[in-house]
mmCIF file of C-alpha atoms in Angstrom:
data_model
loop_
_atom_site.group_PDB
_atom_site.id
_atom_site.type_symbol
_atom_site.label_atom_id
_atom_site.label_comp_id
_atom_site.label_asym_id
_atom_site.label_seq_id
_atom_site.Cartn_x
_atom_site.Cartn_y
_atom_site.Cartn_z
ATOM 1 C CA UNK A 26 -43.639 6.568 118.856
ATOM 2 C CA UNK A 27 -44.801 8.562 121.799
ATOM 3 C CA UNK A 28 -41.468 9.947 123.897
ATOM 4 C CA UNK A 29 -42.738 7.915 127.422
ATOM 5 C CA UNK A 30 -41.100 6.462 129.707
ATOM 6 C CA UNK A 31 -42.139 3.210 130.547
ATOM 7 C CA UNK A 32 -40.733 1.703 133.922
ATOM 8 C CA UNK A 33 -40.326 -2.576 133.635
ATOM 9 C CA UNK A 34 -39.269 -4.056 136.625
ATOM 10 C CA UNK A 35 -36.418 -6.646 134.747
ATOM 11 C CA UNK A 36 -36.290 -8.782 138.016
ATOM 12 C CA UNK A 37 -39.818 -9.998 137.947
ATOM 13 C CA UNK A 38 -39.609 -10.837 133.835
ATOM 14 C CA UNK A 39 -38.660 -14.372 132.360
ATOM 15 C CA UNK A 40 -35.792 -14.846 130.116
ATOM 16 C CA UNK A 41 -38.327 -15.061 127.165
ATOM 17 C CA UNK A 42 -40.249 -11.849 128.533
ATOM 18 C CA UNK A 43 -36.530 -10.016 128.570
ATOM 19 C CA UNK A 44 -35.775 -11.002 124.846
ATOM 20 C CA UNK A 45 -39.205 -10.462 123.637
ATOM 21 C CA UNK A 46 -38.940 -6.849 125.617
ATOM 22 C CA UNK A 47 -35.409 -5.732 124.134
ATOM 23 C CA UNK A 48 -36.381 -7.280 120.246
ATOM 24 C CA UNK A 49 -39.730 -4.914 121.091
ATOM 25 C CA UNK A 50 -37.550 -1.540 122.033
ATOM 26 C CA UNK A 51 -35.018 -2.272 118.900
ATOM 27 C CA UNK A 52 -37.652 -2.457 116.724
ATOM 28 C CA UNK A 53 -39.772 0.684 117.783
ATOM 29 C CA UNK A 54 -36.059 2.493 117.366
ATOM 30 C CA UNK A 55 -35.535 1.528 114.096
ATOM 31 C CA UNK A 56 -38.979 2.274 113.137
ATOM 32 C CA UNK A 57 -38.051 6.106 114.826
ATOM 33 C CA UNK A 58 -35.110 7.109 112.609
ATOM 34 C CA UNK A 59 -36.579 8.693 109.590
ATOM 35 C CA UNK A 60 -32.992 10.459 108.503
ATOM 36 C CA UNK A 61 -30.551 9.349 105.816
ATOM 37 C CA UNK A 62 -27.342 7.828 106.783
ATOM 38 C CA UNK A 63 -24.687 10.328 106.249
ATOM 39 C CA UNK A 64 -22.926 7.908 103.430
ATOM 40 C CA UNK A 65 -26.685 8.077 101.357
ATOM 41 C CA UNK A 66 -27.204 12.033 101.712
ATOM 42 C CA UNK A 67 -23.571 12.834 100.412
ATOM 43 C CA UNK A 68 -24.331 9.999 97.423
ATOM 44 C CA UNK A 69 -27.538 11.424 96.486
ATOM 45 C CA UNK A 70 -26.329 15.374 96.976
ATOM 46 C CA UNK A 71 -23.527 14.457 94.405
ATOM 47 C CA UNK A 72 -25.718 13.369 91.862
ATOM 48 C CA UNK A 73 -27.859 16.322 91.926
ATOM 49 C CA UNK A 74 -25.261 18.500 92.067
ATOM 50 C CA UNK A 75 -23.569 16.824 89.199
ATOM 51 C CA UNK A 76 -26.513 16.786 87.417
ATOM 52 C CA UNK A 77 -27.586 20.282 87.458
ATOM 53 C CA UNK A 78 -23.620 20.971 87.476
ATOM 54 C CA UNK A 79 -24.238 19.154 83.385
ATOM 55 C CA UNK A 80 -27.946 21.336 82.752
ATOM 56 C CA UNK A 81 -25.900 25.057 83.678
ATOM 57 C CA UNK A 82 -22.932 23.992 81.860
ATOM 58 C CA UNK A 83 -24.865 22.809 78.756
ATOM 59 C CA UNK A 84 -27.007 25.883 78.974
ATOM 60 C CA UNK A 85 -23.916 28.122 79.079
ATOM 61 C CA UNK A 86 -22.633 26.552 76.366
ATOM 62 C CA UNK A 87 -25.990 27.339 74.356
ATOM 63 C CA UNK A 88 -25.243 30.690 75.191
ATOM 64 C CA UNK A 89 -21.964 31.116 74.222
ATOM 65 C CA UNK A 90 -20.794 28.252 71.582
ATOM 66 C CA UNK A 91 -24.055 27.418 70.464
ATOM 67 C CA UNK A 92 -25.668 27.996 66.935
ATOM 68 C CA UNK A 93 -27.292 31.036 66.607
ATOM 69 C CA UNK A 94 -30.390 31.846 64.380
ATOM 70 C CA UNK A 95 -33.094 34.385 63.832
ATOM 71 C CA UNK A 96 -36.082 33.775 65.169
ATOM 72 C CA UNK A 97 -39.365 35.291 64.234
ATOM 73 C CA UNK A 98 -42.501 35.689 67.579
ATOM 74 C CA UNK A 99 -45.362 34.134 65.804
ATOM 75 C CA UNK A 100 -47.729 34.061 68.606
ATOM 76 C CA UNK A 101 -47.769 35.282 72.289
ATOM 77 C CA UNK A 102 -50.515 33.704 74.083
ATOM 78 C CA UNK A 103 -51.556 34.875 77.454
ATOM 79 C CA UNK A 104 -53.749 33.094 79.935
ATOM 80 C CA UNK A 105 -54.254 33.599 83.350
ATOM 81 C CA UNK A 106 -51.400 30.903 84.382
ATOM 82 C CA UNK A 107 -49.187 30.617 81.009
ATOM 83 C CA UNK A 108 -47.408 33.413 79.493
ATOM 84 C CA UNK A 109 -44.876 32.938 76.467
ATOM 85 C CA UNK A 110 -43.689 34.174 73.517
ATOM 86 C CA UNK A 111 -43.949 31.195 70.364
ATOM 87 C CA UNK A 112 -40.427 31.658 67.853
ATOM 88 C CA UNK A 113 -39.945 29.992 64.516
ATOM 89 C CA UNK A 114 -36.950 29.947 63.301
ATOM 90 C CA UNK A 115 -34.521 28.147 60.548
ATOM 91 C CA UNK A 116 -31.736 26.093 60.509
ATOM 92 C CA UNK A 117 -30.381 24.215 57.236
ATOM 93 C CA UNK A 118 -33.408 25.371 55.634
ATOM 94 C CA UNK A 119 -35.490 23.146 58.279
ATOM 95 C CA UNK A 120 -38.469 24.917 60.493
ATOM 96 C CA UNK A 121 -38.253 24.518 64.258
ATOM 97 C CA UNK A 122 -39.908 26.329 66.606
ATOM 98 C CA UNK A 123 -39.527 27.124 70.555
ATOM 99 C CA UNK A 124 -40.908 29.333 73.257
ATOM 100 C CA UNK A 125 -39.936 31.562 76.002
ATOM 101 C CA UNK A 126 -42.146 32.243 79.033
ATOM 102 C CA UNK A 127 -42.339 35.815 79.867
ATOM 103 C CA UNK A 128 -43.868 37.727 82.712
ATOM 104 C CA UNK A 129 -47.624 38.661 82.412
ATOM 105 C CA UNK A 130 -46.787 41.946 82.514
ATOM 106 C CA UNK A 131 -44.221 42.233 79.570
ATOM 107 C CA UNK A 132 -46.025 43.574 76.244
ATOM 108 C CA UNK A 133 -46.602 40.887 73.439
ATOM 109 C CA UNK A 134 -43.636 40.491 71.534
ATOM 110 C CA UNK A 135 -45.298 39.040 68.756
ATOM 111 C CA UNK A 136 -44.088 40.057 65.043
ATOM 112 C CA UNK A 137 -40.672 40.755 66.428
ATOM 113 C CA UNK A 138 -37.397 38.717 65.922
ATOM 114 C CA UNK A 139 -35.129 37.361 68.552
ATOM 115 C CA UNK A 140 -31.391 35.686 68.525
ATOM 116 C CA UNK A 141 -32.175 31.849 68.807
ATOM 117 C CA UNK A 142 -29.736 30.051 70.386
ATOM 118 C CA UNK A 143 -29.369 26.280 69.811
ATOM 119 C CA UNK A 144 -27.332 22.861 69.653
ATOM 120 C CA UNK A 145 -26.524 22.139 66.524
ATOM 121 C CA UNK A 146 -26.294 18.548 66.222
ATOM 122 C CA UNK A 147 -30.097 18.927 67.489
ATOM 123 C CA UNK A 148 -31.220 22.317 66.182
ATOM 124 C CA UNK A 149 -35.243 21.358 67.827
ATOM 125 C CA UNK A 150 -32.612 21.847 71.462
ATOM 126 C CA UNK A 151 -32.947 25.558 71.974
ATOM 127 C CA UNK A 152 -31.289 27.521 75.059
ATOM 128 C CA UNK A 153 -34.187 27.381 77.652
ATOM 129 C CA UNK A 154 -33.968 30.309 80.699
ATOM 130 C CA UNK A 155 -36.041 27.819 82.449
ATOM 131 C CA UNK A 156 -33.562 25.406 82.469
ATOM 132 C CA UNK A 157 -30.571 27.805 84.171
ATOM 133 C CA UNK A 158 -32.531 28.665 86.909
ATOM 134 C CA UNK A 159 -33.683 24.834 87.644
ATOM 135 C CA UNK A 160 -29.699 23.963 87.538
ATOM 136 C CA UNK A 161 -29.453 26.558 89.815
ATOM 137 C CA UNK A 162 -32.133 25.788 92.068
ATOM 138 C CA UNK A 163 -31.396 22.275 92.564
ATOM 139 C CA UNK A 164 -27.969 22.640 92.427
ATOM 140 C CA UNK A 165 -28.640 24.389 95.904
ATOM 141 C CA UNK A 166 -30.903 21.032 96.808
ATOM 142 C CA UNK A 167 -27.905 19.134 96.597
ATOM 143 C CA UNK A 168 -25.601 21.399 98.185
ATOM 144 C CA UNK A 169 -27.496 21.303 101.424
ATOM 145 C CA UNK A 170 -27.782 17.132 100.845
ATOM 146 C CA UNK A 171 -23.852 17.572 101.334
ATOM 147 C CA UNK A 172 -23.792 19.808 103.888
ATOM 148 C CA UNK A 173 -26.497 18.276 106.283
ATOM 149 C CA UNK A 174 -24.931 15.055 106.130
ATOM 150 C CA UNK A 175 -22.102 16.043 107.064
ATOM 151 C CA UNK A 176 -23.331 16.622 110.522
ATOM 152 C CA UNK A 177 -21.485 14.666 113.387
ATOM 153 C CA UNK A 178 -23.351 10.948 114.019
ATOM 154 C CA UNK A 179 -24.348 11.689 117.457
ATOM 155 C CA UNK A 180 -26.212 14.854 116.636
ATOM 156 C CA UNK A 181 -28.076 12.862 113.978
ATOM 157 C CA UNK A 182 -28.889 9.835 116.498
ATOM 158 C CA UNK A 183 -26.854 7.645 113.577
ATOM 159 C CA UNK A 184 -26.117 4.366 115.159
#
């Protein structure tokens, strides 16, 4: 809505004109706000933070607690957008595979063998780099939900 000021002169308006007029002016404010209520932002920064909070933890634990097995580069395509590095390895005598996106200016790796690190109720769940740096990323998302609505009502224009 344009940021005019209209000038009405209220003593030459009917009762009905004055109602119509003031359900007319709520209605265009409502329509204005386009912010979150400060209750919604906190809500929806604590889930993401919780959630990416769970993806960093469970990655850590990959890294650390995890099961660990050799894995073996069978292939390391390279396009102009994609980049990775394709790893078989074995768990339990069982075949998975996973890959690893490099940069495009890291040699092929193929032929060589790399520490695997997985979840072993779910061996196919291997530690994913990837993954870390979306936690981290979002968990930053949610971090500024929290702090920006935080900010006091009135500089918000929060009824």
């Amino acid at each position: 809505m344009d940021e005019r000021n209209f000038h009405i002169r209220d003593d030459r308006l009917t009762p009905e004109q004055n109602e119509q007029l003031e359900s007319f002016i709520k209605a265009a404010e409502s329509r204005k706000k386009s912010t979150l209520s400060n209750e919604a932002g906190t809500k929806i920064g604590v889930i993401i933070v919780a959630l990416s909070g769970l993806v960093i933890l469970f990655s850590l634990y990959l890294l650390l607690l995890g099961g660990k097995a050799s894995g073996f580069c069978s292939s390391s395509p390279r396009t102009s957008k994609h980049h990775y590095d394709h790893y078989d390895y074995t768990v339990d005598g069982k075949e998975y595979w996973t890959t690893i996106n490099v940069s495009k200016y890291k040699p092929s790796h193929e032929g060589e063998t790399k520490t695997i690190h997985y979840f072993p109720p779910f061996p196919w769940l291997a530690f994913d780099n990837n993954a870390v740096w979306l936690g981290v990323i979002s968990l930053a998302i949610g971090a500024g939900f929290i702090a920006g609505s935080r900010r006091p009502n009135e500089e918000r224009n929060d009824p």
